[in-house]
PDB file of C-alpha atoms and ligand atoms in Angstrom:
ATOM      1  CA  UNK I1282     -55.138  28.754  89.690  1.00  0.00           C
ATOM      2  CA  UNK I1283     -55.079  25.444  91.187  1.00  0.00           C
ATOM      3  CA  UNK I1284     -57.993  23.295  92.144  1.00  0.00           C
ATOM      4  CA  UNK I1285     -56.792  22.931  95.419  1.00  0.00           C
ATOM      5  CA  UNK I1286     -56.781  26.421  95.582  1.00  0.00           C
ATOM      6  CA  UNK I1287     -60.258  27.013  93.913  1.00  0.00           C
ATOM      7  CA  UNK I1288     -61.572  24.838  96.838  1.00  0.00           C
ATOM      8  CA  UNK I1289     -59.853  26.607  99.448  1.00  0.00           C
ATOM      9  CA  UNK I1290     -61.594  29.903  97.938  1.00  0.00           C
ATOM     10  CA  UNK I1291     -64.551  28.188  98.130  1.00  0.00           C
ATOM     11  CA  UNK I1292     -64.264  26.906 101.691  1.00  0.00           C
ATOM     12  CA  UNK I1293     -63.356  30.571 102.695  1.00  0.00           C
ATOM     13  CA  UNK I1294     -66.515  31.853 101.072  1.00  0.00           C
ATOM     14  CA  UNK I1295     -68.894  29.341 102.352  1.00  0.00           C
ATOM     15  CA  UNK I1296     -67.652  29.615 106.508  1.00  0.00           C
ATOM     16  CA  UNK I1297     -68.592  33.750 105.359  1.00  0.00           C
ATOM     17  CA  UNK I1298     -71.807  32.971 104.466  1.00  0.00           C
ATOM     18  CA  UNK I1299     -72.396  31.016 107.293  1.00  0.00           C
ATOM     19  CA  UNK I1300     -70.924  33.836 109.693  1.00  0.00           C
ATOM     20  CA  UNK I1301     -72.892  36.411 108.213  1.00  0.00           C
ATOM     21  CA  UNK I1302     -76.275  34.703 108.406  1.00  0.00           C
ATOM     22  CA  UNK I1303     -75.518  34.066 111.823  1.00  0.00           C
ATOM     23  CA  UNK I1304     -74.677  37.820 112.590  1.00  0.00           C
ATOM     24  CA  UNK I1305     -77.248  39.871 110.213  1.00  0.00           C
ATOM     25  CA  UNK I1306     -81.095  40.247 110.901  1.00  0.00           C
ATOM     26  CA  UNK I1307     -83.525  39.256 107.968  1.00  0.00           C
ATOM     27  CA  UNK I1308     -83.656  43.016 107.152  1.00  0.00           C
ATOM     28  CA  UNK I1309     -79.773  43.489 106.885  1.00  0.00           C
ATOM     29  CA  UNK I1310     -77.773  44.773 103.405  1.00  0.00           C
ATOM     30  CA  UNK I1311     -74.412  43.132 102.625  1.00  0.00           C
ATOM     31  CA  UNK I1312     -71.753  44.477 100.930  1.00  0.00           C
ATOM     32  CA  UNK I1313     -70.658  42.119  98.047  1.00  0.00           C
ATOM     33  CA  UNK I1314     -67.134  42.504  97.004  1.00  0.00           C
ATOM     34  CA  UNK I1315     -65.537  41.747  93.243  1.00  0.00           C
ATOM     35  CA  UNK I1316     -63.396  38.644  92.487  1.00  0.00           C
ATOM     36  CA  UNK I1317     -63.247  34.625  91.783  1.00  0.00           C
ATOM     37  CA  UNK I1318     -63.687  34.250  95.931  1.00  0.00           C
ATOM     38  CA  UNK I1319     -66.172  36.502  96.328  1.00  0.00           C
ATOM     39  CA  UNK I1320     -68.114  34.285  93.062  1.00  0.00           C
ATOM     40  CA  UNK I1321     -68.374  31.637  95.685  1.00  0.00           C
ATOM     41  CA  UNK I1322     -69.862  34.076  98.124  1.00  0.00           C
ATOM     42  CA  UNK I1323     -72.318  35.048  95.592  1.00  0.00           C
ATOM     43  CA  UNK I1324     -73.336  31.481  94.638  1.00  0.00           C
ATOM     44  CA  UNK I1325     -73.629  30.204  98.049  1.00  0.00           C
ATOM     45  CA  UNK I1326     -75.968  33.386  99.029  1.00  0.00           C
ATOM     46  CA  UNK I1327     -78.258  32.777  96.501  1.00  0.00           C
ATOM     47  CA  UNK I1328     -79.508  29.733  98.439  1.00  0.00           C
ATOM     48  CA  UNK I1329     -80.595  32.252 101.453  1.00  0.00           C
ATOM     49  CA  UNK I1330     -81.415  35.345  99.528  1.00  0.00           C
ATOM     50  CA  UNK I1331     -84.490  35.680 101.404  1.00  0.00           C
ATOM     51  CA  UNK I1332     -82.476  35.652 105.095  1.00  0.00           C
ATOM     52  CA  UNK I1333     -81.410  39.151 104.076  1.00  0.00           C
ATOM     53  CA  UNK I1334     -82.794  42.561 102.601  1.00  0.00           C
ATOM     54  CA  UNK I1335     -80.541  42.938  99.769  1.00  0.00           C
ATOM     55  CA  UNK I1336     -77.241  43.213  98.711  1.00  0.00           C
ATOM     56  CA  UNK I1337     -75.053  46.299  97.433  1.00  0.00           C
ATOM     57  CA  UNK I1338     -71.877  45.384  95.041  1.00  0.00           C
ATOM     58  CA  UNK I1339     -68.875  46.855  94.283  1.00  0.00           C
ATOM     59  CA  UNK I1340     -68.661  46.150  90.908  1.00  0.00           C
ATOM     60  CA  UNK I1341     -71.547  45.737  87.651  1.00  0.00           C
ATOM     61  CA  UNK I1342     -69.729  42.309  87.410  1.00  0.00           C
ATOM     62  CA  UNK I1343     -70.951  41.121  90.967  1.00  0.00           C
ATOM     63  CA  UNK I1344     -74.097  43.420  90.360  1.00  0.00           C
ATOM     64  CA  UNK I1345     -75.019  41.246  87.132  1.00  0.00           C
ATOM     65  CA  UNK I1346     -74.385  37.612  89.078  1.00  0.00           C
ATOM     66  CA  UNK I1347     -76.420  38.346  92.164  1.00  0.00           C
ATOM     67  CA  UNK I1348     -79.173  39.605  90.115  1.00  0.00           C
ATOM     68  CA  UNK I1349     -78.699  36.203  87.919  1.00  0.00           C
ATOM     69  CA  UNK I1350     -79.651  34.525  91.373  1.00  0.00           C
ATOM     70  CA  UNK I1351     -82.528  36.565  91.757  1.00  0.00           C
ATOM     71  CA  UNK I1352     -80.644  38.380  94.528  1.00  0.00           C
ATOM     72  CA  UNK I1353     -81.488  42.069  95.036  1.00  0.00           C
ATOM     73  CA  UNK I1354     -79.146  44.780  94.008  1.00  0.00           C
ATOM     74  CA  UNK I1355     -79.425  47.872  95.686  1.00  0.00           C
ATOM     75  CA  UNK I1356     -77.567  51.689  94.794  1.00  0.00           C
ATOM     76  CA  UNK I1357     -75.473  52.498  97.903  1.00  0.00           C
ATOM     77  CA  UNK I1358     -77.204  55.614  97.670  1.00  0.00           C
ATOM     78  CA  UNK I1359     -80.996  54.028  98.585  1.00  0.00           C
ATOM     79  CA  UNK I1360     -79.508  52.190 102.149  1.00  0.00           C
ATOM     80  CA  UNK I1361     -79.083  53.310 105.222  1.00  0.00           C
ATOM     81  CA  UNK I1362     -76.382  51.137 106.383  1.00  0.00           C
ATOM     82  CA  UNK I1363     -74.676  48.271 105.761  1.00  0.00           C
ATOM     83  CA  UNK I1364     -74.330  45.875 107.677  1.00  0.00           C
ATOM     84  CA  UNK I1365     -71.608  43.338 107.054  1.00  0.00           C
ATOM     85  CA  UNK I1366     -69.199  43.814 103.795  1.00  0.00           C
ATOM     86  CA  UNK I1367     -67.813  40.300 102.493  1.00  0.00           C
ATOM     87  CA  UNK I1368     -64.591  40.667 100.154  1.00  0.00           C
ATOM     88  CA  UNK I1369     -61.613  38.905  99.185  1.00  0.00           C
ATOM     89  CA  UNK I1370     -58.030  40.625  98.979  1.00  0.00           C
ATOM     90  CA  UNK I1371     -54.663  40.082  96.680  1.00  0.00           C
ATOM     91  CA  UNK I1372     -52.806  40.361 100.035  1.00  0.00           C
ATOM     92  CA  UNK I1373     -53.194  40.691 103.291  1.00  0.00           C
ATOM     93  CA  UNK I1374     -51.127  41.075 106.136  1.00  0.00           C
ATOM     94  CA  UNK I1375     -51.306  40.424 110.163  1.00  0.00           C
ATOM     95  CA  UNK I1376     -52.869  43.904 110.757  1.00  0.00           C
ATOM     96  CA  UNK I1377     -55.294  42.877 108.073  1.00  0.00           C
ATOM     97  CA  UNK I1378     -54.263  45.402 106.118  1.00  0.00           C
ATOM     98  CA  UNK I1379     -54.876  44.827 102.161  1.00  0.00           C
ATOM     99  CA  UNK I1380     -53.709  45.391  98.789  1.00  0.00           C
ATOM    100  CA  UNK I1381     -57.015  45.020  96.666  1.00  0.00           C
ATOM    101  CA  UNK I1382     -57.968  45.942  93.556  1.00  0.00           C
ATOM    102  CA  UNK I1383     -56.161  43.012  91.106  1.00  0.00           C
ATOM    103  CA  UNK I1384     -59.596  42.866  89.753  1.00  0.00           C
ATOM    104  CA  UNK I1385     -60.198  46.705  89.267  1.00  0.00           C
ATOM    105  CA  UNK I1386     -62.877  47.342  91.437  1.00  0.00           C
ATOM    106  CA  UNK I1387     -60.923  49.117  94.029  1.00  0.00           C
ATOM    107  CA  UNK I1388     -62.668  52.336  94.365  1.00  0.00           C
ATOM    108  CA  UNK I1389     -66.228  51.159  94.920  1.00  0.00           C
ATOM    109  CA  UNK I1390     -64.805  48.503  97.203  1.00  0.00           C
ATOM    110  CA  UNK I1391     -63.087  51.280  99.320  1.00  0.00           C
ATOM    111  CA  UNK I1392     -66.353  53.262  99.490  1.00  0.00           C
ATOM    112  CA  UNK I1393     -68.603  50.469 100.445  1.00  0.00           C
ATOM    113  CA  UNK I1394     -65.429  48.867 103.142  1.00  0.00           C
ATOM    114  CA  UNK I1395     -66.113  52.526 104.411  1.00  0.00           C
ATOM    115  CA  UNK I1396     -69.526  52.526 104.345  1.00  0.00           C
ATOM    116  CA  UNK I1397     -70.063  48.903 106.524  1.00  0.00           C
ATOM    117  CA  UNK I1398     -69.673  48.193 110.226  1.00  0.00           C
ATOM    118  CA  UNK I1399     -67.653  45.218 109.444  1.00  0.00           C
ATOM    119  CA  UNK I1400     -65.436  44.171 107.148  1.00  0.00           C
ATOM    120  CA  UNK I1401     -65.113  40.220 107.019  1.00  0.00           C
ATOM    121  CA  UNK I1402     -62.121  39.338 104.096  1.00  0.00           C
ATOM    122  CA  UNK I1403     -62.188  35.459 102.353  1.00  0.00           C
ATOM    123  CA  UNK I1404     -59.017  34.336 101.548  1.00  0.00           C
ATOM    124  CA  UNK I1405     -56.847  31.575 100.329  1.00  0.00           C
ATOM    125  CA  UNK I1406     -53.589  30.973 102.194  1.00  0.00           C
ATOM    126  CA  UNK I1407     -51.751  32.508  99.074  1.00  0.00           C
ATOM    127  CA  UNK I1408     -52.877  35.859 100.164  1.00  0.00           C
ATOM    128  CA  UNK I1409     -51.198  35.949 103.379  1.00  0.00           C
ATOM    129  CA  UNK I1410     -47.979  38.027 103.679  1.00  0.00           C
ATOM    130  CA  UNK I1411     -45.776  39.489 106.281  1.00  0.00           C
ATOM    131  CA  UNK I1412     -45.163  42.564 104.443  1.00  0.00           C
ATOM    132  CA  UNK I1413     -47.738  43.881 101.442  1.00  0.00           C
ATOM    133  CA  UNK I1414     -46.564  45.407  98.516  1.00  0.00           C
ATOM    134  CA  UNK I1415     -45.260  41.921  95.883  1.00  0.00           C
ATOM    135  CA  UNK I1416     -48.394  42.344  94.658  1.00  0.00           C
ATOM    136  CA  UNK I1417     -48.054  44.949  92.005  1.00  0.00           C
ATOM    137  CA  UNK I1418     -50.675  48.326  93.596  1.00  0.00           C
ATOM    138  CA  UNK I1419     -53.592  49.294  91.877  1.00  0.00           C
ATOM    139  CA  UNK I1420     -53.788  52.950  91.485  1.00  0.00           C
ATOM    140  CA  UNK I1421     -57.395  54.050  89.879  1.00  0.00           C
ATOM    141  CA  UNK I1422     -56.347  57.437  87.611  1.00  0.00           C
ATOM    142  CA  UNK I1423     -58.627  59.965  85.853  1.00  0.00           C
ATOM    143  CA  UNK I1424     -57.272  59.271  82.296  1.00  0.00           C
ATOM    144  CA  UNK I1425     -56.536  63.141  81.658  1.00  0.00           C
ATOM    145  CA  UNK I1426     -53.537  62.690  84.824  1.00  0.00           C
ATOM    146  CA  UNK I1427     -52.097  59.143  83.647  1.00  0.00           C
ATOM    147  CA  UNK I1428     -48.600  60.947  82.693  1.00  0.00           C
ATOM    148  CA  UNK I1429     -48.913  63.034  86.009  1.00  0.00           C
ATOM    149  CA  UNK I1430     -49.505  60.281  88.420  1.00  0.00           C
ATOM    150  CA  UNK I1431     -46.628  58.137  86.295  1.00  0.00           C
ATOM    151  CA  UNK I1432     -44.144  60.832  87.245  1.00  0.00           C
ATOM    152  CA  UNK I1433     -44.900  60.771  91.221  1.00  0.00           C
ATOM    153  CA  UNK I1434     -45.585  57.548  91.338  1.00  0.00           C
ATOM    154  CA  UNK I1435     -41.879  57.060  89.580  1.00  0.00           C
ATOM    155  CA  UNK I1436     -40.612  59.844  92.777  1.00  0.00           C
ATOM    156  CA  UNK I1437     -41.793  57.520  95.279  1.00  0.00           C
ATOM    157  CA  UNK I1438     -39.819  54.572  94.102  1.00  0.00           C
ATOM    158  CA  UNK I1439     -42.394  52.410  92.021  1.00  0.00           C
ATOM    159  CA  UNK I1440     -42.333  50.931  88.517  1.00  0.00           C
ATOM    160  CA  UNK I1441     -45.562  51.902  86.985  1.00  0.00           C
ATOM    161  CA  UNK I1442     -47.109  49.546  84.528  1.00  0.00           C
ATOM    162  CA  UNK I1443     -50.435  51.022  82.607  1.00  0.00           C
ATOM    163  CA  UNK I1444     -53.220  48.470  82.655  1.00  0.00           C
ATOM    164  CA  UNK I1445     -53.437  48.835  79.268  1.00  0.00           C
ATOM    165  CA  UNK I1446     -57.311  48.422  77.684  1.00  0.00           C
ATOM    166  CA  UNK I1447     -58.213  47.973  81.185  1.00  0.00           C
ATOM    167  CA  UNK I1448     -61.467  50.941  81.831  1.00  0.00           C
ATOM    168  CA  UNK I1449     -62.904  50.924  85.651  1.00  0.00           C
ATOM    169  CA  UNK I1450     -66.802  50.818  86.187  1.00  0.00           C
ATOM    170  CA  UNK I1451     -65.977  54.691  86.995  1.00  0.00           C
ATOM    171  CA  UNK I1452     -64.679  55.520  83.685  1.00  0.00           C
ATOM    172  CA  UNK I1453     -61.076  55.609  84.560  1.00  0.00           C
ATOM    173  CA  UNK I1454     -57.722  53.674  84.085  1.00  0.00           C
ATOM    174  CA  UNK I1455     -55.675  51.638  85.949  1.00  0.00           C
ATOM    175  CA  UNK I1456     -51.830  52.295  86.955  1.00  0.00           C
ATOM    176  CA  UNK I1457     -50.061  49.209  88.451  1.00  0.00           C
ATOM    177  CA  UNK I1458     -47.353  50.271  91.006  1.00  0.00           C
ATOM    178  CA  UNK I1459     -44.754  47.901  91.261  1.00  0.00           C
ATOM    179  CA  UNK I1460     -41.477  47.678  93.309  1.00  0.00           C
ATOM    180  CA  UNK I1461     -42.905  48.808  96.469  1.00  0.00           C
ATOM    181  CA  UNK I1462     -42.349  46.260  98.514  1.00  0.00           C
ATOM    182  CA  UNK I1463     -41.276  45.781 101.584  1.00  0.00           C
ATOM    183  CA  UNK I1464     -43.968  48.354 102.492  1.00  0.00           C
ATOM    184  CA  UNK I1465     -43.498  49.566 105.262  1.00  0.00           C
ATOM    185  CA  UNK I1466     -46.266  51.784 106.760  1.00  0.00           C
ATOM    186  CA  UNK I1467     -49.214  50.742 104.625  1.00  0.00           C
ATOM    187  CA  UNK I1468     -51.564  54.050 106.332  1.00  0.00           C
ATOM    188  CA  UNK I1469     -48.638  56.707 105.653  1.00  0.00           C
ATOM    189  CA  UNK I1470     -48.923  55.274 101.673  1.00  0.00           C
ATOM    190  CA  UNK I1471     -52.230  54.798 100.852  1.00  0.00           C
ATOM    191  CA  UNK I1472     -52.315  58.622 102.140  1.00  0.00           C
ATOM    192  CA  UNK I1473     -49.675  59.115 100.159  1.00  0.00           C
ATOM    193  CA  UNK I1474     -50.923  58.017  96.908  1.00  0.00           C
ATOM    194  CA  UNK I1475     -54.475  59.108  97.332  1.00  0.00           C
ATOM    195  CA  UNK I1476     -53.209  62.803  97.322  1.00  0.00           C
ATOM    196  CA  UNK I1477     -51.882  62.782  94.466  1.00  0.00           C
ATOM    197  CA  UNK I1478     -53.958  64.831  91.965  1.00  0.00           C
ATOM    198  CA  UNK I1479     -55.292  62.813  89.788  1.00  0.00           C
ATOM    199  CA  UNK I1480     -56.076  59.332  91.716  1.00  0.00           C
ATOM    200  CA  UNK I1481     -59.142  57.910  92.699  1.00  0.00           C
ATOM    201  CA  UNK I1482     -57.946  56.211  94.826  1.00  0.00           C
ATOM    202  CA  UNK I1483     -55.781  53.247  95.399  1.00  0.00           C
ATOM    203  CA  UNK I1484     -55.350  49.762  96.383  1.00  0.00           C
ATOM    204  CA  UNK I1485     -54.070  49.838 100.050  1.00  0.00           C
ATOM    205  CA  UNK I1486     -56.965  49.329 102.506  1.00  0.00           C
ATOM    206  CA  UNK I1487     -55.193  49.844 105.946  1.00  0.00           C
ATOM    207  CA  UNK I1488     -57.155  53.307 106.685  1.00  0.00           C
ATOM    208  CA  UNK I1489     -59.837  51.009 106.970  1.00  0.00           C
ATOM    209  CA  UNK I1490     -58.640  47.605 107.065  1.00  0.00           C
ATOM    210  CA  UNK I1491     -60.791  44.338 107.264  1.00  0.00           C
ATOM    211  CA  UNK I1492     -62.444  43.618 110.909  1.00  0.00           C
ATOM    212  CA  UNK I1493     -61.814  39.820 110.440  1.00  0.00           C
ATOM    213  CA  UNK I1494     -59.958  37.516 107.826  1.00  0.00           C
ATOM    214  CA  UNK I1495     -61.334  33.665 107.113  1.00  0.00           C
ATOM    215  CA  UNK I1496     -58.443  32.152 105.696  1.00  0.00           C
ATOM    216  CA  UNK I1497     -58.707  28.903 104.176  1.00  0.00           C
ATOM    217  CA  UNK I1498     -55.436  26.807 103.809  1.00  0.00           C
ATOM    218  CA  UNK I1499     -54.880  23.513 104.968  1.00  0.00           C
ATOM    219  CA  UNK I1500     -57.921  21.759 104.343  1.00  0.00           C
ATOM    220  CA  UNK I1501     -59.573  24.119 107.165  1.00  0.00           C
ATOM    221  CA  UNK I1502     -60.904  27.665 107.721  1.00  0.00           C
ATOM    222  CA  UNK I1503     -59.259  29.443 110.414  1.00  0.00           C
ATOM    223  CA  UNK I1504     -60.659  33.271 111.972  1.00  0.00           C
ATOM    224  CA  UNK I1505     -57.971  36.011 111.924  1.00  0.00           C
ATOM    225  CA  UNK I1506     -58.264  39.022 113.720  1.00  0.00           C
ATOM    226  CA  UNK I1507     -55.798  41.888 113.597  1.00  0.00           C
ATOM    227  CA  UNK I1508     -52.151  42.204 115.299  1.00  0.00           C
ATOM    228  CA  UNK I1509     -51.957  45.016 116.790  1.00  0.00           C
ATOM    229  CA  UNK I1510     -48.622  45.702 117.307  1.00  0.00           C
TER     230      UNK I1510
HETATM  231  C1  5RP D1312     -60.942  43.010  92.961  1.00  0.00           C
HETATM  232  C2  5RP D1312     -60.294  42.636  94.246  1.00  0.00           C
HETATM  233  C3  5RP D1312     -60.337  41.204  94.646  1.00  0.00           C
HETATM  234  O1  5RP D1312     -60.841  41.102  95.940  1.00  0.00           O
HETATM  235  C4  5RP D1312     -58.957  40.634  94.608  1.00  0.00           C
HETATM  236  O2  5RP D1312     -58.392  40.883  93.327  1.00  0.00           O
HETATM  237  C5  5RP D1312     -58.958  39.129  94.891  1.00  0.00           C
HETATM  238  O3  5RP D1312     -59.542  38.452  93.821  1.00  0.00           O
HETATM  239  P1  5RP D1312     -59.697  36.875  93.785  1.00  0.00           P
HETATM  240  O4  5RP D1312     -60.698  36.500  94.831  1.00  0.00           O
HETATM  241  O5  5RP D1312     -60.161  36.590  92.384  1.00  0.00           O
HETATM  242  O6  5RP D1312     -58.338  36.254  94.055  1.00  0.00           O
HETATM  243  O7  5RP D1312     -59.765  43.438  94.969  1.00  0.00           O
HETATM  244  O8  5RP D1312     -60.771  44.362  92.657  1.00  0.00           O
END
C-alpha cells in the first residue's frame, strides 16, 4: 500500500466519523467494521468515545483496538439496535454493492450490516469498480464441507484457492473464489453461494448493500449514493 493511499483511507475514515457524530444521539451503538480503513475509524473515534454509547465490532481484532482506546465493546446480543455501521469494502460498485471479506471477517460483518439502519462504507478510490468480482470472493466454510463447497464452487465457474492457515473468529476456513468476474447479478450469487451446504456465508453484500459510500481519491472525499438502475 501506498502512502498516498494510506492517507486517502484515512481521509475516508475521518469525513465518517464526522458524519456519524453528526447523525447519532449520545446514546447511539456503532457498528465497527474489520480492516486497515476501518483502523483509522477506530483511532479517530477514540477522541469522542464519550459522544456515543458504545460500539459493537465485527471482528476480536477491532474488538481488542477499541477497547485499547478505552472504547466500549458491546455483544450484539446485549443492544437493541444499531444505529449506524461504519466499514470499508475490497470493492464496490455503483449500486454499492460489495465484495468484503479480504480480511476474513465477513460473516460477523454481514450480521451486524444486517443488523444497522445504515450502512456508511470508507473507501479509497482503488475500491471502486464497474463490475465486482477481480477481487478474488471470500467464501466462509465449516471445515468438515471444504471439499464439498470446492466442487460447486468449481460448477459455477470459479477457481477456488483455500486460505490456507487462515481460521475465522467463528472457527471456520476460508475458500477464495476466483474467476468470477464480470459478475453479473451480484443478489442472484451471493444467494447462490450462501445455499450451498456448508457456507457461512460469503463475501457479496448486495442483499444488503451499503446506504452510502465516502470515497476518498483525489485529494478529496466525495458522498456516493446508490445507482439504481
Ligand atoms: C475485512 C473486510 C475489509 O473491509 C476489507 O478487506 C477492506 O480492508 P482494508 O480497509 O484493509 O482495505 O471486508 O473482512
Amino acid at each position: 500500500m501506498t502512502q498516498a493511499q494510506d492517507q486517502l483511507k484515512q481521509d475516508s475514515a475521518e469525513a465518517a466519523l464526522k458524519y456519524v457524530l453528526a447523525k447519532t444521539s449520545y446514546d447511539a451503538i456503532v457498528g465497527i467494521g474489520t480492516g486497515s480503513t476501518v483502523n483509522y475509524f477506530i483511532d479517530a473515534l477514540a477522541a469522542s468515545k464519550n459522544r456515543i454509547g458504545g460500539t459493537v465490532a465485527s471482528s476480536e481484532a477491532s474488538a481488542q483496538r477499541l477497547r485499547g482506546h478505552g472504547i466500549e465493546v458491546f455483544d450484539l446480543n446485549e443492544v437493541d439496535e444499531v444505529a449506524i455501521y461504519v466499514d470499508g469494502a475490497d470493492e464496490i460498485n455503483p449500486r454499492l454493492e460489495m465484495i468484503k471479506g479480504g480480511g476474513g471477517a465477513l460473516t460477523r460483518e454481514k450480521i451486524i450490516a444486517a443488523v444497522a439502519r445504515e450502512f456508511v462504507c470508507i473507501a479509497d478510490g482503488s475500491k471502486w469498480v464497474d463490475h465486482l468480482g477481480r477481487f478474488p470472493l471470500p467464501v466462509e466454510v465449516i471445515p468438515m464441507a471444504r471439499g464439498y463447497v470446492w466442487r460447486q464452487l468449481l460448477k459455477l465457474g470459479a477457481r477456488p484457492v483455500w486460505r490456507e492457515g487462515v481460521i475465522t473468529d467463528n472457527g471456520n476456513i476460508i475458500i477464495d473464489a476466483h474467476d468470477f468476474y464480470p459478475i453479473g447479478s451480484a443478489r442472484t450469487m451471493e444467494e447462490q453461494i450462501n445455499n450451498i451446504v456448508g457456507v457461512v456465508t460469503n463475501g457479496l453484500f448486495a442483499l444488503r448493500p451499503a446506504d452510502l459510500l465516502l470515497l476518498a481519491r483525489d485529494g478529496s472525499v466525495e458522498p456516493v449514493v446508490a445507482k439504481t438502475t
